mmCIF file of C-alpha atoms in Angstrom:
data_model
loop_
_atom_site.group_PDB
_atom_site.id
_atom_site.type_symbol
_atom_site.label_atom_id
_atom_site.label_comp_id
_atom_site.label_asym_id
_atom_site.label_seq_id
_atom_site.Cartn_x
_atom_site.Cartn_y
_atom_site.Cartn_z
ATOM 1 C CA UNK A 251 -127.749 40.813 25.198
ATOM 2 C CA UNK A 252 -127.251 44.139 23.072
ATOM 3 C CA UNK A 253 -126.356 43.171 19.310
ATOM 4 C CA UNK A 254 -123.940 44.576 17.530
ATOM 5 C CA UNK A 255 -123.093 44.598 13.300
ATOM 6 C CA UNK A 256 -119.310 44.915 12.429
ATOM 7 C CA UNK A 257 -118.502 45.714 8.845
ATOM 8 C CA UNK A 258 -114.896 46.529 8.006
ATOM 9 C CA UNK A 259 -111.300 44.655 8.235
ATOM 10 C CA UNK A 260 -111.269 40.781 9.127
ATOM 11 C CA UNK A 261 -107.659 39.697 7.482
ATOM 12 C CA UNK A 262 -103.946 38.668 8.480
ATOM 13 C CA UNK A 263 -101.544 40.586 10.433
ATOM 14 C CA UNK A 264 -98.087 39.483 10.432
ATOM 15 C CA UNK A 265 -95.543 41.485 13.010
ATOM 16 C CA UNK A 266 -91.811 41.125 12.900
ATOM 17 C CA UNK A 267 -90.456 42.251 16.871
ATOM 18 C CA UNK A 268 -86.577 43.349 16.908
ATOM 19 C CA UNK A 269 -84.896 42.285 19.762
ATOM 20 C CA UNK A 270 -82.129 44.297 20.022
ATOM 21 C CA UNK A 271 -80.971 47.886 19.041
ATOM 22 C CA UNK A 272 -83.193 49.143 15.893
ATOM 23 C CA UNK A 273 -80.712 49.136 12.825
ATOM 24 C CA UNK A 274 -81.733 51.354 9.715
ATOM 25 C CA UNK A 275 -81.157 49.339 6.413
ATOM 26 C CA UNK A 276 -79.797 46.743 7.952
ATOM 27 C CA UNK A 277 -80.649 42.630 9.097
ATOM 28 C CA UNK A 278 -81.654 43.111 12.669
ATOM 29 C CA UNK A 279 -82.446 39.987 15.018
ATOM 30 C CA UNK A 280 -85.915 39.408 15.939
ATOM 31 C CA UNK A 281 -89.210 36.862 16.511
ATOM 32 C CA UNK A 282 -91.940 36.760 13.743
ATOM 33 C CA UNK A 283 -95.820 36.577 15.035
ATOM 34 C CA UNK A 284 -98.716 35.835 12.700
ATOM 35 C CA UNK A 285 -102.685 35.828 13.781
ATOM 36 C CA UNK A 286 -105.652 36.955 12.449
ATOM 37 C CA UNK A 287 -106.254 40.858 12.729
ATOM 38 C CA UNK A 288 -108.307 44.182 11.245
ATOM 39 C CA UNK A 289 -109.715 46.893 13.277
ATOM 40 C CA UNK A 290 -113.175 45.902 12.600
ATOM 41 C CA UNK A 291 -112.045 42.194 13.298
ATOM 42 C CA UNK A 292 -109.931 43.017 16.220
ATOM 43 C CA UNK A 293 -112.966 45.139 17.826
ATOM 44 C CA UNK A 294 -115.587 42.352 17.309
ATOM 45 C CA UNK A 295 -113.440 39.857 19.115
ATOM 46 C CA UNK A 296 -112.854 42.033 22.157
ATOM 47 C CA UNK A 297 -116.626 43.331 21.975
ATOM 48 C CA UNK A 298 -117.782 39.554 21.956
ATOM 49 C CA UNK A 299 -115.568 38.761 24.971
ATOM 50 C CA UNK A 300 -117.057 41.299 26.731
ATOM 51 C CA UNK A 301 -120.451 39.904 26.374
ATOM 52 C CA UNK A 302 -121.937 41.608 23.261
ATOM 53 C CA UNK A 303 -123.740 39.340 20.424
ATOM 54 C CA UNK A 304 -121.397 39.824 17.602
ATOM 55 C CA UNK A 305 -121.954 39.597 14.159
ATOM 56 C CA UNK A 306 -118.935 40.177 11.342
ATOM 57 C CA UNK A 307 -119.487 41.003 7.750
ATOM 58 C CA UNK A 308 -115.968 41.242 5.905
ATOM 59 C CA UNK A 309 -114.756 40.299 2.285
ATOM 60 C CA UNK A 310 -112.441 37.574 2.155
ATOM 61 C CA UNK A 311 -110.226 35.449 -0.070
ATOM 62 C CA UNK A 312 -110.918 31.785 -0.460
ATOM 63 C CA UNK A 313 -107.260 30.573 0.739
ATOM 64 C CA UNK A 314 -105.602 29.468 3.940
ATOM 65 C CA UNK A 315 -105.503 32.555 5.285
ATOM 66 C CA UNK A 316 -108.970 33.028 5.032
ATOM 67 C CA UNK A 317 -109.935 29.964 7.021
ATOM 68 C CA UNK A 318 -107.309 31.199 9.454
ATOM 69 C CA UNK A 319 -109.277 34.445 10.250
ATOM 70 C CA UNK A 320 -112.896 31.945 10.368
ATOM 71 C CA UNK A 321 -111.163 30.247 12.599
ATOM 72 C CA UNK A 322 -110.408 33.298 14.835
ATOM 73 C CA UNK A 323 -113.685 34.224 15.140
ATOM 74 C CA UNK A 324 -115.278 30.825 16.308
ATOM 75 C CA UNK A 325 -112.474 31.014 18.884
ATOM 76 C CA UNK A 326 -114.065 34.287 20.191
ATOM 77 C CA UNK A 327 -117.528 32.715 19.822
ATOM 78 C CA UNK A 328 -117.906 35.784 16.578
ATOM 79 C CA UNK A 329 -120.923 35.017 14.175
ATOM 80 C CA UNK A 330 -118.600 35.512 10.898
ATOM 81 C CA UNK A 331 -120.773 36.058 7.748
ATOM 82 C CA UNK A 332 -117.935 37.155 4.891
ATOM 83 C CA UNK A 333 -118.490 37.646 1.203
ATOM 84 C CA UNK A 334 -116.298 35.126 0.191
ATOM 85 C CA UNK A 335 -113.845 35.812 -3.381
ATOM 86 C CA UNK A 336 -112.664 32.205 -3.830
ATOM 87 C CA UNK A 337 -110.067 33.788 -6.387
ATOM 88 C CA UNK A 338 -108.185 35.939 -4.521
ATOM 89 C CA UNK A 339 -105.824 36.010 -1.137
ATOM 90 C CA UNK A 340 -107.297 37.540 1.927
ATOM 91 C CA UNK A 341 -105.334 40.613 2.799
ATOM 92 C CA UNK A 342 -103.075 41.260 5.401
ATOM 93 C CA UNK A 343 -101.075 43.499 7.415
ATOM 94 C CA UNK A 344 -97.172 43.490 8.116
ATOM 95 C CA UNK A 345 -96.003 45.423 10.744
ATOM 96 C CA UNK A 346 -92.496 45.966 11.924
ATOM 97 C CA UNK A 347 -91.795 46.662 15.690
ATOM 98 C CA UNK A 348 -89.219 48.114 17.693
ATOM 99 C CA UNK A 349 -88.423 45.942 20.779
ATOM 100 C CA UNK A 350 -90.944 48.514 23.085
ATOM 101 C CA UNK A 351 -93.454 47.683 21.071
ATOM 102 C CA UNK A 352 -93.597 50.613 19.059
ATOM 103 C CA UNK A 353 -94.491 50.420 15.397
ATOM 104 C CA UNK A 354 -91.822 51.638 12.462
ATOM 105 C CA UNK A 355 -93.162 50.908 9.455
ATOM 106 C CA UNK A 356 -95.834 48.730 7.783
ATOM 107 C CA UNK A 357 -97.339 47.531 4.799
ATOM 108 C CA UNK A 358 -101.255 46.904 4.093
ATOM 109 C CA UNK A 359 -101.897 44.948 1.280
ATOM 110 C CA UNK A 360 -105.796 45.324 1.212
ATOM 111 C CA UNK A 361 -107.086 45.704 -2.020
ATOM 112 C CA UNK A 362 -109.877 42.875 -1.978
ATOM 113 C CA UNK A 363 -111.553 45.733 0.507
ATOM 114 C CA UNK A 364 -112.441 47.454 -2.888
ATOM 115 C CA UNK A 365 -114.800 44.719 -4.113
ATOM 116 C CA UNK A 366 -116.949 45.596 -0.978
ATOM 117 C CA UNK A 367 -119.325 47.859 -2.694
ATOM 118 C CA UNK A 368 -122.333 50.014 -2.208
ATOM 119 C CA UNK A 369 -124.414 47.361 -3.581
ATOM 120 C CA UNK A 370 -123.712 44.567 -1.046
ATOM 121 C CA UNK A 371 -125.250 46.391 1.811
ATOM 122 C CA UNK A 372 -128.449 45.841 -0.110
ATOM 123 C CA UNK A 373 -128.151 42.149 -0.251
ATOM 124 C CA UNK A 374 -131.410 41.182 1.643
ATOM 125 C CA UNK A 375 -128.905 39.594 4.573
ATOM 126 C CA UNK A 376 -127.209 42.426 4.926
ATOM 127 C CA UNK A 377 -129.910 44.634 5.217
ATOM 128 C CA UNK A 378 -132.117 42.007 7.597
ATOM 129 C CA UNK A 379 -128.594 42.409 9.868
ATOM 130 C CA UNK A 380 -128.801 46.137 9.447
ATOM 131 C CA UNK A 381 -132.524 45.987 10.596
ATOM 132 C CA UNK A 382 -131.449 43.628 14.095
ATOM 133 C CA UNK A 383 -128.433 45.400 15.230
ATOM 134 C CA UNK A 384 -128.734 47.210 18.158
ATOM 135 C CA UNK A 385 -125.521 49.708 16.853
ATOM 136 C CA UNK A 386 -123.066 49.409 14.203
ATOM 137 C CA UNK A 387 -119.218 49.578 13.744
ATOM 138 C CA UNK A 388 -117.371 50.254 10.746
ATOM 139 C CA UNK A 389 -113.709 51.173 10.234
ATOM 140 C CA UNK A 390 -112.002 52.507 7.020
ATOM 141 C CA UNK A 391 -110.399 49.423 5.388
ATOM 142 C CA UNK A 392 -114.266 50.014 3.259
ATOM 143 C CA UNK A 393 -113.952 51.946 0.418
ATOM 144 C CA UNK A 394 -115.256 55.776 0.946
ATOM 145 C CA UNK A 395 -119.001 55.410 -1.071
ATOM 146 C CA UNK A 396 -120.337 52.016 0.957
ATOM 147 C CA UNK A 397 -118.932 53.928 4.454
ATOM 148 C CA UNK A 398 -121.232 57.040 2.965
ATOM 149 C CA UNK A 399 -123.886 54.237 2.014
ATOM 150 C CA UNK A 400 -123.472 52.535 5.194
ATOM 151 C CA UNK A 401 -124.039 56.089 7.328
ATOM 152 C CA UNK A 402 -127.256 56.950 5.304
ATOM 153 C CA UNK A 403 -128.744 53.208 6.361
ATOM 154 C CA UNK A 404 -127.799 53.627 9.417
ATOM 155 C CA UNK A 405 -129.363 56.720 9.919
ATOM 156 C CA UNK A 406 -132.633 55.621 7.933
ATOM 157 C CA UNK A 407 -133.059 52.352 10.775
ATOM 158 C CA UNK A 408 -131.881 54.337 13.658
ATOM 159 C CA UNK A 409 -128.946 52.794 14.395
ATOM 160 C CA UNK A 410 -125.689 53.982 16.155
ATOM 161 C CA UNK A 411 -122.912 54.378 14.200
ATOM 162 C CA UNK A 412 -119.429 53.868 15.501
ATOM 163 C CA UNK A 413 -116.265 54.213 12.955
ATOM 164 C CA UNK A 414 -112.461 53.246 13.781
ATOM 165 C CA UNK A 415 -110.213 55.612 11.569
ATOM 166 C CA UNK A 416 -107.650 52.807 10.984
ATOM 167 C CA UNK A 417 -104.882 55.053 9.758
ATOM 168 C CA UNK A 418 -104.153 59.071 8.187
ATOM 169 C CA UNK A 419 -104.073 57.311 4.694
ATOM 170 C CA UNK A 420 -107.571 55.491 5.378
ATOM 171 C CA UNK A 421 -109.565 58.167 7.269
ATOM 172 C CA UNK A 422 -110.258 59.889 4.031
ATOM 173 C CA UNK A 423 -112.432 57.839 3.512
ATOM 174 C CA UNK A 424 -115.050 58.484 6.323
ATOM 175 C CA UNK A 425 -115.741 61.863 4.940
ATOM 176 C CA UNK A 426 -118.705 61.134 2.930
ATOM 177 C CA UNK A 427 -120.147 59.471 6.326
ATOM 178 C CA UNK A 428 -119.141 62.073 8.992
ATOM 179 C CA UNK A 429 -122.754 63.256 9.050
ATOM 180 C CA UNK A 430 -123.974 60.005 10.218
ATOM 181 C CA UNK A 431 -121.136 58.561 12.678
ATOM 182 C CA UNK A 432 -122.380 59.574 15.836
ATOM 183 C CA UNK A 433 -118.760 57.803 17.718
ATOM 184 C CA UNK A 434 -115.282 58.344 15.728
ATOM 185 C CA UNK A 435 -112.245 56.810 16.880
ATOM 186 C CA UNK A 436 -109.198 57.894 15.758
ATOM 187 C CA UNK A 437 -105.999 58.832 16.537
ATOM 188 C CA UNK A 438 -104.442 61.811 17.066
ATOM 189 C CA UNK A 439 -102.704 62.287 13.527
ATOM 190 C CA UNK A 440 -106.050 60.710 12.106
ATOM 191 C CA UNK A 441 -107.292 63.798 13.563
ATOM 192 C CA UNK A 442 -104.842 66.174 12.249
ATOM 193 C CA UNK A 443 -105.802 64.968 8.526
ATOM 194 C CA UNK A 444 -109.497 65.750 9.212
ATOM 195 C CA UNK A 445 -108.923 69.309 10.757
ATOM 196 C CA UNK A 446 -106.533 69.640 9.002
ATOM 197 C CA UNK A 447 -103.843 71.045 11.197
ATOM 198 C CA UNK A 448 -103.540 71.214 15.342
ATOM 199 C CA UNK A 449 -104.608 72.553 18.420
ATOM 200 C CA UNK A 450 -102.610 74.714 20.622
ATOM 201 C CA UNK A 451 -104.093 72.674 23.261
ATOM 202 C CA UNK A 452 -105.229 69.095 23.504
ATOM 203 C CA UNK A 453 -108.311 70.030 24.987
ATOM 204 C CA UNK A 454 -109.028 72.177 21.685
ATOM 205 C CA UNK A 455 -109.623 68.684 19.851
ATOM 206 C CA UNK A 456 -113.329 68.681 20.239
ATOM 207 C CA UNK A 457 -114.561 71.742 18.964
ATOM 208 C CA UNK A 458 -111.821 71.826 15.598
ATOM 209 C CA UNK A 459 -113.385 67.894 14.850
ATOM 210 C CA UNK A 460 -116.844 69.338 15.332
ATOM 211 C CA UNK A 461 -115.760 72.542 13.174
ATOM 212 C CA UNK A 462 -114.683 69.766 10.341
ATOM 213 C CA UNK A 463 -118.021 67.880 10.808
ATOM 214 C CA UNK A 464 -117.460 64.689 13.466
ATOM 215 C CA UNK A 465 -120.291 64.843 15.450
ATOM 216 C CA UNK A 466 -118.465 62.795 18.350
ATOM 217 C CA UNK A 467 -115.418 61.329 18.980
ATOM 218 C CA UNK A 468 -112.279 59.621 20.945
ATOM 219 C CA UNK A 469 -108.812 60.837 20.501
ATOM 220 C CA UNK A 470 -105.951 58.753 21.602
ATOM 221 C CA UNK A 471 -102.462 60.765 21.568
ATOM 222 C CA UNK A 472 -100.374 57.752 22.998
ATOM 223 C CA UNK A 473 -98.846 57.687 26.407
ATOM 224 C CA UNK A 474 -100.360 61.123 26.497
ATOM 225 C CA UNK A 475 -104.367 62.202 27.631
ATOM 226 C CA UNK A 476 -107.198 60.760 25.651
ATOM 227 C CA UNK A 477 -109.851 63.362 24.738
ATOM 228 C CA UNK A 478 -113.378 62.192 24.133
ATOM 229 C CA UNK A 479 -116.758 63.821 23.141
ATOM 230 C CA UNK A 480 -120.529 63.292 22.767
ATOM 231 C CA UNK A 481 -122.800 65.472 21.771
ATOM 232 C CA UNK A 482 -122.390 68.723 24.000
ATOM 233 C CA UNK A 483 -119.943 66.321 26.496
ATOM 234 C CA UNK A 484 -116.504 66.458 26.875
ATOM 235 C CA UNK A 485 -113.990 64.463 28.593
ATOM 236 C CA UNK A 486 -110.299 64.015 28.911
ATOM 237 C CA UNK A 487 -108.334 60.621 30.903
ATOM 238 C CA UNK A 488 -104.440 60.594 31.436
ATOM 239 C CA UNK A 489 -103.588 57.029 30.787
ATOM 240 C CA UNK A 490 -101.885 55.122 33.375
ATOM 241 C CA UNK A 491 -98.046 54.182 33.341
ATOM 242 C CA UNK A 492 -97.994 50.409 32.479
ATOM 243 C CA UNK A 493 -94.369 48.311 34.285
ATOM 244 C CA UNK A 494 -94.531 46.419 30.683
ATOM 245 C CA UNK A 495 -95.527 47.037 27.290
ATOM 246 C CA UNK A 496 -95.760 43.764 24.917
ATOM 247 C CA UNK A 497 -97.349 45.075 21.607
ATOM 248 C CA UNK A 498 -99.049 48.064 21.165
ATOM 249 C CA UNK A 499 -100.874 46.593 17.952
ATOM 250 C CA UNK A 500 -104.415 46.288 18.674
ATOM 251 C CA UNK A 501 -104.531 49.171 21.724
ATOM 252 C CA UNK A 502 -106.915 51.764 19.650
ATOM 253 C CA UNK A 503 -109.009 49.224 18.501
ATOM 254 C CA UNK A 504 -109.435 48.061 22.382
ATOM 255 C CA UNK A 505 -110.065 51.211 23.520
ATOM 256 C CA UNK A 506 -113.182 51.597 20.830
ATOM 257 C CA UNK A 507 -114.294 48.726 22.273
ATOM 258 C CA UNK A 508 -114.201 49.194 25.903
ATOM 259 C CA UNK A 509 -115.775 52.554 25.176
ATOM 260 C CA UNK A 510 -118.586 51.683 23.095
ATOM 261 C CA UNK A 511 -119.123 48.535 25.723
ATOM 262 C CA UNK A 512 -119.765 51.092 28.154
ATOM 263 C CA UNK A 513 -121.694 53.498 26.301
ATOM 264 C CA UNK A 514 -124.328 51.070 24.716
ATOM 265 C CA UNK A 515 -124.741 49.915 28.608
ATOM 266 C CA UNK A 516 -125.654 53.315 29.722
ATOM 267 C CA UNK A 517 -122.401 54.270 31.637
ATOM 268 C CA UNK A 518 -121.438 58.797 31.156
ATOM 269 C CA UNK A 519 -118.790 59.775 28.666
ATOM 270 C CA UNK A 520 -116.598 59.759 31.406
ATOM 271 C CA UNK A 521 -116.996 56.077 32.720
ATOM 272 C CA UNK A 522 -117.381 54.789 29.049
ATOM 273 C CA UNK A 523 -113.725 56.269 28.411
ATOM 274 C CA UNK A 524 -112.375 54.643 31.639
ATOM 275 C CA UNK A 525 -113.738 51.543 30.109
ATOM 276 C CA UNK A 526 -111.536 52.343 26.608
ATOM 277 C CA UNK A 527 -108.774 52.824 28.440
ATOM 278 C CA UNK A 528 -108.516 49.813 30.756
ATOM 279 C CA UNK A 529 -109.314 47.763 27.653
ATOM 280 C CA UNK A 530 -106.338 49.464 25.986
ATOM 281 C CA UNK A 531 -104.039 48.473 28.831
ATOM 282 C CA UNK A 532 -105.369 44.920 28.752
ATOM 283 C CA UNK A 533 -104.254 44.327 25.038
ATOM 284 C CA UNK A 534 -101.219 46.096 25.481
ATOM 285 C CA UNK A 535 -100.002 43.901 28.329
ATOM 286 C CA UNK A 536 -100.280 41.183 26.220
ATOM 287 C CA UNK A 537 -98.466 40.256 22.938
ATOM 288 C CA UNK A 538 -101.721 39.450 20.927
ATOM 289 C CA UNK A 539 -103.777 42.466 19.179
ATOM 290 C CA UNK A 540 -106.812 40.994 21.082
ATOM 291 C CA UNK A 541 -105.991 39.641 24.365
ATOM 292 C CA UNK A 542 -107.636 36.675 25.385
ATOM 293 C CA UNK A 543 -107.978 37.958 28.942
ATOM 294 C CA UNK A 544 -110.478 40.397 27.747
ATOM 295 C CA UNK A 545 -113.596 40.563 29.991
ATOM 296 C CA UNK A 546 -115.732 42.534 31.908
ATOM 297 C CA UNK A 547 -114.471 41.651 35.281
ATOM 298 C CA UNK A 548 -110.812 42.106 33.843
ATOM 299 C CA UNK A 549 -112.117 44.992 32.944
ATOM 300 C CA UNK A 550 -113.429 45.984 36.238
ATOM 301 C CA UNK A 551 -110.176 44.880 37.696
ATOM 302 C CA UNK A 552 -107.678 46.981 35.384
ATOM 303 C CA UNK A 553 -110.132 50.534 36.480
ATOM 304 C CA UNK A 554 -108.736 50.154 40.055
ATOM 305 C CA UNK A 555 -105.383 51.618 37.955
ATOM 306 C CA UNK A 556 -107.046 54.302 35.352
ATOM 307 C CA UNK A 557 -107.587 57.621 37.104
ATOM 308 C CA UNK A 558 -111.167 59.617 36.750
ATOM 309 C CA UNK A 559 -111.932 61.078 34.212
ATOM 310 C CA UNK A 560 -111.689 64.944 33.643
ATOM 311 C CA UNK A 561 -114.920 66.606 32.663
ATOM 312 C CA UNK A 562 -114.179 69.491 29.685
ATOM 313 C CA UNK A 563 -117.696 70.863 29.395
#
């Protein structure tokens, strides 16, 4: 069983769904849905239930939300190793959702993420869990020098290094540790802030991310084709139409984990985005950011829907 080190968000996320018409400053009618969340969080859950050994290494307040997020990750059988700040809150994330699913606005309240230094990747645990990992995955809640910190270590033991953008705001952040991620996931206006403007064409996305440094990457653009690339390999995958949408919270961080599932067991850039992509449709059939129906033969069972990939190059 293939190991694999997640450092990066393991806190709250709290999403208000309206159930009618969306109404612009204004009360508007809708259900309220709490669980435990983060893209690094998210992506060890769903990596775990599809067979990986998972460890988690997040900062974290000493309250009840704190033990709410442990809890989460015994549930999906997670090894959860936090640096624990027994005077202050975990953060969290609060969301608000049209009634498609689609996100409006939302607030981060992350700050603790700071405290997560340079320094405590060379806490002898950390480092033995550096050493044992078969790959790594980050994501940008960390503040900019440990993700630069993090890519040099990773590079120095030989690891792969896989990074989820989280946001246009957070992405920044990976700069510093370009060099070093060999796997970026991102979005497609997470993209935009690294290159710093647009392709004519989607298919363009690869060589303007290489151009800004990102050595490999996935690029969702919603309903519309995910573009992917590895080294000299390109690939592009036209999602399939889904009857329902619950939630779309949780979908990119799905897809980074179906993908790197498939790449760390040896399947082409082309297969390994498949996998993203079915995982994506998984989580967004359900109304959790992980879905508990994630597995490998759920997995297997969603790619009789997802279409072949398209080799670019």
């Amino acid at each position: 069983m293939k190991k694999i080190l997640v450092l990066g968000g393991a806190h709250i996320d709290r999403r208000g769904l309206i159930t009618g018409e969306t109404s612009p400053a204004a009360s508007n009618p809708g259900r309220w849905m709490e669980e435990a969340g983060g893209g690094g969080f998210n992506a060890a859950r769903n990596l775990s239930r599809l067979g990986f050994d998972v460890r988690i290494i997040s900062p974290r307040g000493g309250d009840s939300t704190g033990e709410a997020v442990a809890a989460a990750a015994i549930e999906a059988d997670v090894e959860d190793t936090p640096f624990v700040f027994l005077d202050r809150k975990t953060p969290s994330y609060t969301a608000i959702l049209e009634r498609d699913g689609n996100l409006i606005i939302a607030l981060a309240d992350m700050d603790l993420y700071d405290l997560f230094s340079p320094r405590r990747l060379r806490v002898r645990a950390v480092r033995d869990a550096i050493e044992a990992t078969d790959a790594i995955l980050c994501d940008a809640n960390l503040p900019k020098d440990t993700l630069a910190a993090l890519g040099k270590a990773a590079k120095e033991q030989g690891k792969l290094l896989a990074a989820i953008a989280i946001s246009p705001a957070k992405v920044v952040k990976l700069q510093g540790a370009l060099e070093n991620i060999d796997i970026l996931f991102m979005n497609e206006a997470e993209a935009r802030t690294i290159t710093a403007h647009s392709p004519e064409k989607s298919a363009d996305w690869p060589a303007q991310l290489r151009a800004a440094g990102v050595r490999g990457g996935v690029v969702t653009r919603g309903s519309n084709e995910v573009i992917a690339f590895v080294g000299e390999n390109t690939a592009s995958l036209q999602p399939p139409v889904l009857k329902e949408v619950r939630d779309v919270t949780g979908a990119g961080d799905a897809l980074a984990s179906g993908f790197l599932a498939g790449h760390l067991q040896g399947q082409n850039i082309g297969e390994s985005l498949r996998w993203g992509t079915a995982a994506a449709a998984i989580t967004v059939l359900s109304p959790f950011a992980t879905s508990h129906e994630m597995s490998q033969d759920n997995i297997d069972l969603m790619l009789r829907l997802v279409p072949e990939a398209q080799t670019l190059s």
